[in-house]
PDB file of C-alpha atoms in Angstrom:
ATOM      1  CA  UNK A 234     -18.798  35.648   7.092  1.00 46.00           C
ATOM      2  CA  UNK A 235     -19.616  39.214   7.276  1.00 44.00           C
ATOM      3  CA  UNK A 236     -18.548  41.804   4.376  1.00 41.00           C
ATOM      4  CA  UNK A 237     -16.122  43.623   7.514  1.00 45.00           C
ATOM      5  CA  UNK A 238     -15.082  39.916   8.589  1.00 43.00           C
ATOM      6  CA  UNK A 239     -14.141  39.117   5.256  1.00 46.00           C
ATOM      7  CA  UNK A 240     -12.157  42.145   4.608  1.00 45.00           C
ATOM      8  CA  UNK A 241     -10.498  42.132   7.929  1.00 43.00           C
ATOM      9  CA  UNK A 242      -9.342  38.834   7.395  1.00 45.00           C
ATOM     10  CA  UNK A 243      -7.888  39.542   4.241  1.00 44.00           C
ATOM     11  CA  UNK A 244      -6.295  42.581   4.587  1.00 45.00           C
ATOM     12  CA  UNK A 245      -2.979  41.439   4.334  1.00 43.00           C
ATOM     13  CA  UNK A 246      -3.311  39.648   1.363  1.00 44.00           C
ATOM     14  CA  UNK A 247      -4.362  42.908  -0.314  1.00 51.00           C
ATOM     15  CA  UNK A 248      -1.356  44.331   1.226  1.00 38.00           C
ATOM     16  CA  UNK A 249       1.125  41.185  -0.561  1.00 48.00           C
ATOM     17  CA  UNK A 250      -0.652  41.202  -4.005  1.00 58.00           C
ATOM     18  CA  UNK A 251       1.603  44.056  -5.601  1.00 42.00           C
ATOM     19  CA  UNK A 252       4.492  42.543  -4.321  1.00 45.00           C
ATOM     20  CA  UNK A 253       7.206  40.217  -4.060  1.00 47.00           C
ATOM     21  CA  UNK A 254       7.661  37.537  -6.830  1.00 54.00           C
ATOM     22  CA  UNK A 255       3.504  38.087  -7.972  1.00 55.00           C
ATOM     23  CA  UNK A 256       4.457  41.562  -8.988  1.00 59.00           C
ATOM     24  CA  UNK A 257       4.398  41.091 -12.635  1.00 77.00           C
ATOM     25  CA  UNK A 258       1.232  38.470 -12.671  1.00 85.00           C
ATOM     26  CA  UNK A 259      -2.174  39.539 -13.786  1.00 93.00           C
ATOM     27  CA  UNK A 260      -4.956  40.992 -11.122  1.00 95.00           C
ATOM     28  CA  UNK A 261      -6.320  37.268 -11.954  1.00 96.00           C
ATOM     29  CA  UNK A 262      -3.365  35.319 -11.231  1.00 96.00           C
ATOM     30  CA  UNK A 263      -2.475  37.733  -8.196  1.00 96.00           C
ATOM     31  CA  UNK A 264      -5.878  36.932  -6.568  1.00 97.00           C
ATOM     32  CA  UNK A 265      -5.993  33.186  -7.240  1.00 97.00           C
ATOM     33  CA  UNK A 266      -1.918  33.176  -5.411  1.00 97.00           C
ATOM     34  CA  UNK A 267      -2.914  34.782  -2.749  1.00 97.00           C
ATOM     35  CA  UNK A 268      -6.393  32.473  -2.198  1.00 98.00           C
ATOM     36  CA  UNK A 269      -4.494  29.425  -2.667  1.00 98.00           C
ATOM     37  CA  UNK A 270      -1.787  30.075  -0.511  1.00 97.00           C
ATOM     38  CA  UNK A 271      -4.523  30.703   2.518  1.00 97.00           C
ATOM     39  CA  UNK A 272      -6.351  27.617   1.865  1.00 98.00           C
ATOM     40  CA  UNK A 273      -3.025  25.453   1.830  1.00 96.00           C
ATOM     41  CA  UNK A 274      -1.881  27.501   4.637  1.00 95.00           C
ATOM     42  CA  UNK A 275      -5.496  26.812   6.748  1.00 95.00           C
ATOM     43  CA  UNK A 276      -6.077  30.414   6.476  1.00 96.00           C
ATOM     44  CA  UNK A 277      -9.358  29.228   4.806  1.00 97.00           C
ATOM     45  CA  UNK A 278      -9.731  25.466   6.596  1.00 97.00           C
ATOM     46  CA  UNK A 279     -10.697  22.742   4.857  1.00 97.00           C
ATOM     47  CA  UNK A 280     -14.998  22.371   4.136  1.00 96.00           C
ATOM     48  CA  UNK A 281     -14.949  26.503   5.348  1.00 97.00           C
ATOM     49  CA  UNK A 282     -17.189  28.887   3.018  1.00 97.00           C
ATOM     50  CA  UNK A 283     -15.165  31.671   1.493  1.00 97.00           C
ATOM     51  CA  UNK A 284     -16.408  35.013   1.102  1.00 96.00           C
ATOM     52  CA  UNK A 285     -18.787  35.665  -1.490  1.00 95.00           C
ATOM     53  CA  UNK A 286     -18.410  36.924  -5.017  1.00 94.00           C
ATOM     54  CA  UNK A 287     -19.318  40.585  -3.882  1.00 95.00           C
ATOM     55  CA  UNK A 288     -17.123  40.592  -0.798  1.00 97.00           C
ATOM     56  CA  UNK A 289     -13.735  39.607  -2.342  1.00 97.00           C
ATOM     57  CA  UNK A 290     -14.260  41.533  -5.124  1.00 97.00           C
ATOM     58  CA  UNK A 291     -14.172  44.522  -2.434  1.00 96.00           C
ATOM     59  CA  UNK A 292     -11.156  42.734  -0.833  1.00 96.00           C
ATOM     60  CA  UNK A 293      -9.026  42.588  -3.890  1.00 96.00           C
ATOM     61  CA  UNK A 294     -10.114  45.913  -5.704  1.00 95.00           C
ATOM     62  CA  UNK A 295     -11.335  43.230  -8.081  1.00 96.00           C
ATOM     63  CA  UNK A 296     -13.996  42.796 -11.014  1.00 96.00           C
ATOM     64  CA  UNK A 297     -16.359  39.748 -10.749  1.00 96.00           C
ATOM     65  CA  UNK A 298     -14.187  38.725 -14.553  1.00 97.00           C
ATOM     66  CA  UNK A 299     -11.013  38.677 -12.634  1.00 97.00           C
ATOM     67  CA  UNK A 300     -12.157  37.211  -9.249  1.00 97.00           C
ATOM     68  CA  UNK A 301     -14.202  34.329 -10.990  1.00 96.00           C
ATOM     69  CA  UNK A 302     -11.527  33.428 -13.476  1.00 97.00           C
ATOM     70  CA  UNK A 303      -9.065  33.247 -10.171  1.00 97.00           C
ATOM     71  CA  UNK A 304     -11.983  30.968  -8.381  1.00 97.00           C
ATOM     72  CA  UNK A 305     -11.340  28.919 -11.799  1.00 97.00           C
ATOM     73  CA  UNK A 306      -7.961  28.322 -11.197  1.00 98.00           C
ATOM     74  CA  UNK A 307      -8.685  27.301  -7.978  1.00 98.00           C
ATOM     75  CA  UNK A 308     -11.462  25.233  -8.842  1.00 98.00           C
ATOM     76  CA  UNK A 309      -9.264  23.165 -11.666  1.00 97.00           C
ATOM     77  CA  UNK A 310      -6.414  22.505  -8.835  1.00 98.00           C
ATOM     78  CA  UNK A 311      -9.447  20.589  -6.570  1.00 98.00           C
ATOM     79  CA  UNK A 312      -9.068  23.118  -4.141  1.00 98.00           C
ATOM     80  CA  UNK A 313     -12.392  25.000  -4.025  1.00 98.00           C
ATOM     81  CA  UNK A 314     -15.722  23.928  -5.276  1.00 97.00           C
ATOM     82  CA  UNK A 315     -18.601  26.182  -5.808  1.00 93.00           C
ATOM     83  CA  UNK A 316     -22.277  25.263  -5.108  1.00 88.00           C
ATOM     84  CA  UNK A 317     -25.923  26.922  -5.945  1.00 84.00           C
ATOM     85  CA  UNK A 318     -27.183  28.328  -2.963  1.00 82.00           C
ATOM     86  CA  UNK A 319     -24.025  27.146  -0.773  1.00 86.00           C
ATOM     87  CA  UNK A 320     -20.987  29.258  -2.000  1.00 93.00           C
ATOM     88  CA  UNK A 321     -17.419  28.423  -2.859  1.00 97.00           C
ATOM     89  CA  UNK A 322     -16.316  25.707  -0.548  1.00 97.00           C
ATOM     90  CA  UNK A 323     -12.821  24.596   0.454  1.00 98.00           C
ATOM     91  CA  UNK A 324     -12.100  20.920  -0.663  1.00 98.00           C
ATOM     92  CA  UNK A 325     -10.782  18.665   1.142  1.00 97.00           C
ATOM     93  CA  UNK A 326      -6.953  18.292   1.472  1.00 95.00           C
ATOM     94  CA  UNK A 327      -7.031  14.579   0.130  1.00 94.00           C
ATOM     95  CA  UNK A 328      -8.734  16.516  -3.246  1.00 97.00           C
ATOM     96  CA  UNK A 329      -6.471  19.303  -4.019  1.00 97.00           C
ATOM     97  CA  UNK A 330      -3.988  18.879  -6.611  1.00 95.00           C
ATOM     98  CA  UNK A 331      -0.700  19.642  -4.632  1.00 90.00           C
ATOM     99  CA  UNK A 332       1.435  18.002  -7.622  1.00 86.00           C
ATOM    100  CA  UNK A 333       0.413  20.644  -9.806  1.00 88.00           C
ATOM    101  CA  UNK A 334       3.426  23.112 -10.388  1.00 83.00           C
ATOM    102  CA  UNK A 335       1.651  26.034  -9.913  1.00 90.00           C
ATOM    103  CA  UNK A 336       0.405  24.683  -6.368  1.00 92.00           C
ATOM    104  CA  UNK A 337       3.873  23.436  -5.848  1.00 85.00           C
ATOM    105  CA  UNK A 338       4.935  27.038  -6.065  1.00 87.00           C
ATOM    106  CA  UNK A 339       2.445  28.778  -3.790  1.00 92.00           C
ATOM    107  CA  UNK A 340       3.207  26.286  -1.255  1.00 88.00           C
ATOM    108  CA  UNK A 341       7.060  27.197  -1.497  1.00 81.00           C
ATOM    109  CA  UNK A 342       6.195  30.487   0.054  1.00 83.00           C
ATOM    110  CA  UNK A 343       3.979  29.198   2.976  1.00 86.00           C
ATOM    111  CA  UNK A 344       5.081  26.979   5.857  1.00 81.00           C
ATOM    112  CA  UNK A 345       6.112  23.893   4.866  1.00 77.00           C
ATOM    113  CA  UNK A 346       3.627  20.763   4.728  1.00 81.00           C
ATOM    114  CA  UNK A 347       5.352  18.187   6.085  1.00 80.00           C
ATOM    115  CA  UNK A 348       2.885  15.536   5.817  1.00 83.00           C
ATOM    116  CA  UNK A 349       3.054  16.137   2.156  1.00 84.00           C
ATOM    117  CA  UNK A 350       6.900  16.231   2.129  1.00 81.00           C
ATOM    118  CA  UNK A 351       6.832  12.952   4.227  1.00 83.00           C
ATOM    119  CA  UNK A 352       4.123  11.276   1.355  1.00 85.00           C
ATOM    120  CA  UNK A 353       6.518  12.472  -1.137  1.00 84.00           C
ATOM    121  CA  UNK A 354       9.048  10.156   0.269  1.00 85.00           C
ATOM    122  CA  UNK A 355       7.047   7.452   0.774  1.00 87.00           C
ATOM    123  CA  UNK A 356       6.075   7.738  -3.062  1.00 89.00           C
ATOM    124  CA  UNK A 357       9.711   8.007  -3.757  1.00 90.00           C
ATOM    125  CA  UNK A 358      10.692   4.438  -1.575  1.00 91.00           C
ATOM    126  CA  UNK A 359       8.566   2.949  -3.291  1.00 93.00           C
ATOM    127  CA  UNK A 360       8.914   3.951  -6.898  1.00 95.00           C
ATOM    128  CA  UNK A 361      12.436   5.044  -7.721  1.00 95.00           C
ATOM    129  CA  UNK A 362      14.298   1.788  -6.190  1.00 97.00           C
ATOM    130  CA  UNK A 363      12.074   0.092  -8.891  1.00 97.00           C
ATOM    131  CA  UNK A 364      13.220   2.453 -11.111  1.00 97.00           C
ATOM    132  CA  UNK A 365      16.942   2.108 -10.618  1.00 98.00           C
ATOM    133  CA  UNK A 366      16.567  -1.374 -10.452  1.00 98.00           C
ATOM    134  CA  UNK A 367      14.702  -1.819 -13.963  1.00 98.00           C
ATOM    135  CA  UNK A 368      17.472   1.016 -15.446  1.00 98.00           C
ATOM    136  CA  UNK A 369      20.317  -1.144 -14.407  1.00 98.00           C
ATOM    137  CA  UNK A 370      18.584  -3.606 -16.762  1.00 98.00           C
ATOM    138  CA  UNK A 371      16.950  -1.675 -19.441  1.00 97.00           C
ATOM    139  CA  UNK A 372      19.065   1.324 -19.780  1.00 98.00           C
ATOM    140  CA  UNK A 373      20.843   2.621 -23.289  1.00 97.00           C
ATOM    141  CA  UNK A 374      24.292   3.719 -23.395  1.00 97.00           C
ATOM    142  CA  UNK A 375      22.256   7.014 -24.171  1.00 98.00           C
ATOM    143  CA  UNK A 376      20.257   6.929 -20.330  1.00 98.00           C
ATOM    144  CA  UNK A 377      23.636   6.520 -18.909  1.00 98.00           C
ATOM    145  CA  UNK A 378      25.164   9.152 -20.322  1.00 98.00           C
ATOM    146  CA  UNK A 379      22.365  11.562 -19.312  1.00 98.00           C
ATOM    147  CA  UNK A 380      22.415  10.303 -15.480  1.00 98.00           C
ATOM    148  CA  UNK A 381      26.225  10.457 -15.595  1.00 98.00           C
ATOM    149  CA  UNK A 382      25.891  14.333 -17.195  1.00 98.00           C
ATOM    150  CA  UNK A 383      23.409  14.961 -14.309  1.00 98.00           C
ATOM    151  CA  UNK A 384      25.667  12.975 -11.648  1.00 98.00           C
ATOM    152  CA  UNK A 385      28.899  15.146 -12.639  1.00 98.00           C
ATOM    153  CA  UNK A 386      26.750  18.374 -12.859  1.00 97.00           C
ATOM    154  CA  UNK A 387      25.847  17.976  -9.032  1.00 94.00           C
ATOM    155  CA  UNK A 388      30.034  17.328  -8.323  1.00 94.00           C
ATOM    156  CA  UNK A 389      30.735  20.144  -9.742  1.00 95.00           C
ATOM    157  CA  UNK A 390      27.991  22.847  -8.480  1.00 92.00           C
ATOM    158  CA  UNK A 391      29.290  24.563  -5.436  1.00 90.00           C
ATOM    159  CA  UNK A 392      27.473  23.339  -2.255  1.00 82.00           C
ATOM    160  CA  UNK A 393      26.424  27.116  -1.632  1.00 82.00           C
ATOM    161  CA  UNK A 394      24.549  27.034  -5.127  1.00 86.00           C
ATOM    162  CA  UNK A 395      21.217  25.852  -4.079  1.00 82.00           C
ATOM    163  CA  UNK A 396      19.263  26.088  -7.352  1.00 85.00           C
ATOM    164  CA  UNK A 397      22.309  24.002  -9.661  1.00 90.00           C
ATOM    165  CA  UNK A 398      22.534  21.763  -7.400  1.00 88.00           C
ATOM    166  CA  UNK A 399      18.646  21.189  -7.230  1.00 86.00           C
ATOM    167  CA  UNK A 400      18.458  21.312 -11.147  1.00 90.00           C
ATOM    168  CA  UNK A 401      21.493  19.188 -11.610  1.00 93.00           C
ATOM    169  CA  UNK A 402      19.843  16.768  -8.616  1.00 91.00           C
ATOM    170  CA  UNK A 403      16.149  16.450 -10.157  1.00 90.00           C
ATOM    171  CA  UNK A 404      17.761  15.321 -13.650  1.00 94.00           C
ATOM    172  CA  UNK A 405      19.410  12.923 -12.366  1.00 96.00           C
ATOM    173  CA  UNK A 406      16.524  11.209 -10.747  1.00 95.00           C
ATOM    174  CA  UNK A 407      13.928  11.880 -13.540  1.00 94.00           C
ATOM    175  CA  UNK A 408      16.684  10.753 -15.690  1.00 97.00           C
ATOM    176  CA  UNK A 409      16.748   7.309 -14.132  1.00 97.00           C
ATOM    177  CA  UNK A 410      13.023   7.180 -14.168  1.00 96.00           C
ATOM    178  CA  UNK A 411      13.358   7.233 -18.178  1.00 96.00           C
ATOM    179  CA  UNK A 412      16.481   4.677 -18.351  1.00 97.00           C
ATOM    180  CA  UNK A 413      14.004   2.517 -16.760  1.00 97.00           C
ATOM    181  CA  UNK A 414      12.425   2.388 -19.680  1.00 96.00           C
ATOM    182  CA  UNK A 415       8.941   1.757 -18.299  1.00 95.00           C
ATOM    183  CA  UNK A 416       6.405   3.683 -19.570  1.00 93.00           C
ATOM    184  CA  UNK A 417       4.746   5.191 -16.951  1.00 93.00           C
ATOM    185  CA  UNK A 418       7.906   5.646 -14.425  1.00 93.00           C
ATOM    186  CA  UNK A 419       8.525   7.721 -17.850  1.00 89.00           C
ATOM    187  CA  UNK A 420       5.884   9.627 -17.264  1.00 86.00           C
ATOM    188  CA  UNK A 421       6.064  10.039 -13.668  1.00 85.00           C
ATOM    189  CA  UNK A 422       9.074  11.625 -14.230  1.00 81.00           C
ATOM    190  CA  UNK A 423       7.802  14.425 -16.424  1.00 74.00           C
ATOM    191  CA  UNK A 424       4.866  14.822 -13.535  1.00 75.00           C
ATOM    192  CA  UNK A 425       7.069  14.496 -10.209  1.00 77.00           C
ATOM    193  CA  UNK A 426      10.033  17.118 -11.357  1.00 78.00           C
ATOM    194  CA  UNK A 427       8.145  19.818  -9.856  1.00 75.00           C
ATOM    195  CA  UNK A 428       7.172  17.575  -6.592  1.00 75.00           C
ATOM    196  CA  UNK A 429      11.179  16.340  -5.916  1.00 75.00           C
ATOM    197  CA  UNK A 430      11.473  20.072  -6.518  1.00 76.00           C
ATOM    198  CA  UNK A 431       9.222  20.999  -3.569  1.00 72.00           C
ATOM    199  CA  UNK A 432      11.019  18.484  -1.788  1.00 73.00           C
ATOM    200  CA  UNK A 433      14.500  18.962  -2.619  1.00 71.00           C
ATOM    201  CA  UNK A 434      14.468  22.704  -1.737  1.00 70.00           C
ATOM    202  CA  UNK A 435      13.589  21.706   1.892  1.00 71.00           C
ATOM    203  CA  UNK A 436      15.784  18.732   2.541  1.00 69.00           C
ATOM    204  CA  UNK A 437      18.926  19.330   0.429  1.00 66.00           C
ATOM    205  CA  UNK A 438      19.170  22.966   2.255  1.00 63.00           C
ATOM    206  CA  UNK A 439      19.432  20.856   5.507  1.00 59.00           C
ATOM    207  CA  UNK A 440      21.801  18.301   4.400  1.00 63.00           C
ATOM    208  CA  UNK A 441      24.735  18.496   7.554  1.00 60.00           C
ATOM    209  CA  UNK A 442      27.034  16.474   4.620  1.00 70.00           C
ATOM    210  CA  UNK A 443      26.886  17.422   1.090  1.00 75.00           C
ATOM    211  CA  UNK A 444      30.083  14.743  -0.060  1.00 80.00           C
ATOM    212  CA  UNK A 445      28.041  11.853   2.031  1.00 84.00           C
ATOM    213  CA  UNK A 446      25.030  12.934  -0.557  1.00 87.00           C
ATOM    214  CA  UNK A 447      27.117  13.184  -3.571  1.00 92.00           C
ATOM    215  CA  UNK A 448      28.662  10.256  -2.548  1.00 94.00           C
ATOM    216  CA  UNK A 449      25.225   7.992  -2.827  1.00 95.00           C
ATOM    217  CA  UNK A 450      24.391   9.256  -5.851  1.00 96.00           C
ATOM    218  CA  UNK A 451      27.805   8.011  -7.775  1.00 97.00           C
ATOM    219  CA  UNK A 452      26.687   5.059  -6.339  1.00 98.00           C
ATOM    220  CA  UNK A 453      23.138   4.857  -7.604  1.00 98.00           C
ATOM    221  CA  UNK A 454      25.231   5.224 -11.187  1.00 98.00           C
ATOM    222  CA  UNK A 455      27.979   3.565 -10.455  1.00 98.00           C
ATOM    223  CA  UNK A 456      25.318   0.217  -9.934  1.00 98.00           C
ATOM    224  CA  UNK A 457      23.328   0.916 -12.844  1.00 98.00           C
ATOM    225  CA  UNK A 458      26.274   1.610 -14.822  1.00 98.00           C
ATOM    226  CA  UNK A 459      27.427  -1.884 -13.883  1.00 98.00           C
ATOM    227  CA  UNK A 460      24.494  -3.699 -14.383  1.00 98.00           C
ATOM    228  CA  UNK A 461      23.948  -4.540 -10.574  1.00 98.00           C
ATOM    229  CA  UNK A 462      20.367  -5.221 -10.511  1.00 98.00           C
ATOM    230  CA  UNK A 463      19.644  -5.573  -6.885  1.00 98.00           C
ATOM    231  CA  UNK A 464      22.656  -3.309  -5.827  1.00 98.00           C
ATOM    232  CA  UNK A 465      20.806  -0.404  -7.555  1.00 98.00           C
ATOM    233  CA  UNK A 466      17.454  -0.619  -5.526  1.00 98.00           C
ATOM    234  CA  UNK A 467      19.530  -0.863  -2.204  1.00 98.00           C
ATOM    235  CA  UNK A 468      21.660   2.086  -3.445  1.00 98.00           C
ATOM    236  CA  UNK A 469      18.654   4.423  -4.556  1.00 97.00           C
ATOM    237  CA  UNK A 470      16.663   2.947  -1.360  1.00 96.00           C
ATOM    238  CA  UNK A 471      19.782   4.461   0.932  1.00 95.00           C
ATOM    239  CA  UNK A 472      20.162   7.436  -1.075  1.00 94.00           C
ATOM    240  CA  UNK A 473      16.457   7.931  -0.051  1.00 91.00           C
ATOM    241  CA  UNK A 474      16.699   7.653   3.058  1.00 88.00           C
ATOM    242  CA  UNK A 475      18.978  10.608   3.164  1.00 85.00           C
ATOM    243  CA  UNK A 476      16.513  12.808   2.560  1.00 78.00           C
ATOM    244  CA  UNK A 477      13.876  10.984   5.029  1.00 80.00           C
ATOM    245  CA  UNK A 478      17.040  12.278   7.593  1.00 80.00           C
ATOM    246  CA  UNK A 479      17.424  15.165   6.570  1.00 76.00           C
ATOM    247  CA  UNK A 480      13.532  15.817   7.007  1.00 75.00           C
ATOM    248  CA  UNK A 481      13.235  14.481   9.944  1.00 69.00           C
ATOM    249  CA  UNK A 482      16.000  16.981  11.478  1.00 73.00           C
ATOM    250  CA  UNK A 483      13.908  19.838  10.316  1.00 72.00           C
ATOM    251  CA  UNK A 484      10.762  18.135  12.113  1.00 65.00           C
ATOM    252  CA  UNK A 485      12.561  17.833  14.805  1.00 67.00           C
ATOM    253  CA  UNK A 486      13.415  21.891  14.582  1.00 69.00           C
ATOM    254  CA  UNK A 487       9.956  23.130  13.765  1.00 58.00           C
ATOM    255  CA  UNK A 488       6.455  22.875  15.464  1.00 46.00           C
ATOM    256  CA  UNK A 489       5.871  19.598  14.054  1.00 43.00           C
ATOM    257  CA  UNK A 490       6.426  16.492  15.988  1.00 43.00           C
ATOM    258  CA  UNK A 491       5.888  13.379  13.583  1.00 43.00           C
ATOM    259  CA  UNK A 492       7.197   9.993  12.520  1.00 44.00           C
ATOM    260  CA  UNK A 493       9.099   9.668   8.924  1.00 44.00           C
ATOM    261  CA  UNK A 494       9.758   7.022   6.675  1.00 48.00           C
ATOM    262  CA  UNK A 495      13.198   5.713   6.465  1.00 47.00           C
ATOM    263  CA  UNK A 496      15.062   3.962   4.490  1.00 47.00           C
ATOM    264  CA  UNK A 497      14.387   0.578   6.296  1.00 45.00           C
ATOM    265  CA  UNK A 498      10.869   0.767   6.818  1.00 39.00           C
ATOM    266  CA  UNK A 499       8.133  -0.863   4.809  1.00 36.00           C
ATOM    267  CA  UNK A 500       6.396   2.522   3.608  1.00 35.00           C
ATOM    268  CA  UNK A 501       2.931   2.612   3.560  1.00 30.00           C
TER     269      UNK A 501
END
């Protein structure tokens, strides 16, 4: 890529870098936004050579301390990788770190990825029915108490009140990955709250029935609550599939035309 190529193609990103929600990062953090977002956008495609040192330096009205410490960023996430004699390299998508919070982030302001959405879900059918299931066993009078806090937080949040009802909606589910008192669904919890974040900001905004969602939730608690073993896998696997709906309805709105996982199917 020629120096004028280079800058050509980027001269909108040095247009966004003072503004919006970046506006109080550092030149650094600015630079390594506005790179990520283009590579998970396919402004930069996957395996594609990015400029070199010199010519995004010039692009960003950047010194090489700045612009390499933002090609570090990058570099930590999996999304670039930089070789002797062969430049910084986009990764391949299967490599990047898209549960990273920070990625998570970039990616809300970008076209949504709906194969990652969709492999979100299919993670979720397969993990959080165990979950529920092993909490209706294993959980304190403690868990419940925090799932039930959660549970009532969502009632009461007013359906127009996007962010409480996303907080009040990702405790509740990492909650129940604790109560299941399994180790590493523990820790999946801490690592997925930004990822049901991601996903929850694109499919609870196109829930057609908030009470029919509130609704499965009481009874993901209500059967863990009760002790109903079984009850509380089918109950999280239909509360699920909710959100596999509601995702494909937006699919079906947008440029993409592909299949989802549901609540019935055997995810892959």
């Amino acid at each position: 890529m020629t120096m004028d190529a280079a800058t050509a193609a980027s001269d909108q990103g040095k247009q966004d870098l003072p503004a919006g929600d970046g506006a109080n990062l550092s030149l650094k953090d600015r630079i390594a936004r506005d790179l990520g977002q283009r590579i998970l956008a396919g402004t930069y495609a996957q395996h594609a050579v990015l400029p070199t040192e010199a010519e995004l330096c010039v692009i960003y009205g950047a010194s090489r301390t700045a612009l390499r410490d933002a090609l570090l960023t990058l570099s930590a996430k999996g999304l670039i990788e930089a070789r002797k004699r062969a430049g910084t390299r986009v990764r391949a998508s299967s490599e990047w770190n898209r549960l990273d919070a920070q990625v998570l982030e970039w990616m809300r302001d970008i076209e949504p990825d709906l194969d990652f959405v969709r492999g979100l879900i299919e993670a979720r059918l397969v993990i959080e029915p165990a979950a529920a299931q092993l909490a209706a066993r294993m959980a304190t009078s403690g868990d419940l108490a925090v799932i039930e806090a959660a549970y009532e937080a969502m009632r009461i949040a007013p359906e127009d009140d996007l962010a409480a009802c996303l907080d009040a909606d990702v405790r509740f589910h990492t909650a129940i990955l604790r109560a299941s008192r399994n180790p590493v669904f523990a820790n999946l919890g801490n690592m997925l709250a930004a990822a049901l974040s991601f996903s929850f900001r694109l499919t609870t905004s196109a829930t057609a029935n908030y009470q029919q969602t509130l609704s499965a939730h009481g009874d993901v608690l209500e059967a863990i609550r009760m002790r109903r073993v079984d009850d509380a896998h089918d109950q999280m696997k239909a509360l699920i599939g909710i959100a596999s709906n509601d995702l494909l309805a937006i699919a079906r709105k947008g440029r993409h035309q592909q299949r989802v996982p549901t609540a019935n199917a055997d995810p892959i």
